[in-house]
Amino acid sequence: PSNWMAVDRAVSSAHPYSNNYEETFQVTVEGATQVAIYFERFETERGYDFVEFKDAAGTVLGKWSGNHNGEFSPTASGDTIFM
């Protein structure tokens, strides 16, 4: 994904987030055949809090917990990814 076209989007949960916090973010890049999200900063409480990545069909592509600063999410086919 590092050589793909980049589109700036800002997505952020409340911080600190509350107990049992749930929110879904949708990122769509019109016309894209694959989408991945680059995280400058990604921090959750390792082993307790998780973020699932899903494609438009609802298939779970991956599940993260802990710190993933400077990383790309799993890649979704199509123009939309949910987290």
Short mmCIF file of C-alpha atoms in Angstrom, two decimals:
data_model
loop_
_atom_site.label_atom_id
_atom_site.label_comp_id
_atom_site.label_asym_id
_atom_site.label_seq_id
_atom_site.Cartn_x
_atom_site.Cartn_y
_atom_site.Cartn_z
CA PRO A 1 0.00 0.00 0.00
CA SER A 2 2.90 2.42 0.47
CA ASN A 3 3.00 3.16 -3.28
CA TRP A 4 -0.79 3.50 -3.71
CA MET A 5 -2.58 6.77 -4.25
CA ALA A 6 -3.14 8.44 -0.87
CA VAL A 7 -6.31 10.20 0.27
CA ASP A 8 -6.16 12.12 3.56
CA ARG A 9 -8.87 11.23 6.08
CA ALA A 10 -8.92 11.89 9.78
CA VAL A 11 -10.60 9.26 11.95
CA SER A 12 -10.37 9.26 15.71
CA SER A 13 -12.22 7.72 18.63
CA ALA A 14 -12.86 9.61 21.81
CA HIS A 15 -9.83 9.52 24.06
CA PRO A 16 -9.80 8.37 26.57
CA TYR A 17 -12.62 6.11 25.44
CA SER A 18 -15.20 4.87 27.91
CA ASN A 19 -15.73 1.29 29.12
CA ASN A 20 -17.56 -0.90 26.57
CA TYR A 21 -16.98 1.76 23.89
CA GLU A 22 -18.10 0.75 20.41
CA GLU A 23 -18.03 2.79 17.22
CA THR A 24 -17.79 1.93 13.54
CA PHE A 25 -15.89 4.02 11.05
CA GLN A 26 -16.35 3.62 7.30
CA VAL A 27 -13.66 4.73 4.87
CA THR A 28 -14.58 4.79 1.18
CA VAL A 29 -12.33 5.82 -1.68
CA GLU A 30 -14.51 6.10 -4.79
CA GLY A 31 -13.16 4.03 -7.68
CA ALA A 32 -10.51 2.19 -5.65
CA THR A 33 -10.07 -1.54 -6.21
CA GLN A 34 -8.29 -2.02 -2.87
CA VAL A 35 -8.22 0.05 0.33
CA ALA A 36 -5.92 0.05 3.34
CA ILE A 37 -5.65 2.59 6.15
CA TYR A 38 -2.32 4.01 7.30
CA PHE A 39 -2.20 4.78 11.01
CA GLU A 40 0.16 7.49 12.19
CA ARG A 41 -1.05 6.61 15.68
CA PHE A 42 -2.99 3.53 16.81
CA GLU A 43 -3.15 2.75 20.50
CA THR A 44 -5.53 0.53 22.46
CA GLU A 45 -5.11 -1.38 25.69
CA ARG A 46 -3.34 -4.53 24.49
CA GLY A 47 -5.31 -7.70 25.05
CA TYR A 48 -8.42 -5.89 26.28
CA ASP A 49 -9.47 -3.48 23.53
CA PHE A 50 -9.67 -4.49 19.88
CA VAL A 51 -10.34 -2.98 16.47
CA GLU A 52 -11.71 -5.25 13.74
CA PHE A 53 -11.22 -4.45 10.08
CA LYS A 54 -13.96 -5.58 7.70
CA ASP A 55 -14.61 -5.34 3.99
CA ALA A 56 -17.91 -4.17 2.49
CA ALA A 57 -19.33 -7.72 2.69
CA GLY A 58 -18.63 -7.85 6.44
CA THR A 59 -15.73 -10.29 6.21
CA VAL A 60 -13.28 -9.76 9.07
CA LEU A 61 -9.87 -8.98 7.55
CA GLY A 62 -7.97 -8.62 10.80
CA LYS A 63 -8.16 -7.65 14.45
CA TRP A 64 -5.68 -5.36 16.19
CA SER A 65 -4.92 -4.59 19.81
CA GLY A 66 -2.08 -2.60 21.36
CA ASN A 67 0.15 -0.18 19.44
CA HIS A 68 0.33 -0.18 15.64
CA ASN A 69 1.80 3.26 15.02
CA GLY A 70 3.11 3.75 11.48
CA GLU A 71 1.39 0.65 10.08
CA PHE A 72 -1.10 -0.15 7.32
CA SER A 73 -4.32 -1.98 8.14
CA PRO A 74 -5.22 -5.22 6.39
CA THR A 75 -6.23 -4.60 2.76
CA ALA A 76 -9.88 -4.71 1.69
CA SER A 77 -10.88 -5.51 -1.87
CA GLY A 78 -13.14 -2.84 -3.32
CA ASP A 79 -13.46 0.80 -2.35
CA THR A 80 -14.61 0.49 1.28
CA ILE A 81 -13.18 -0.67 4.59
CA PHE A 82 -14.87 -0.64 8.01
CA MET A 83 -13.25 -0.54 11.42
#
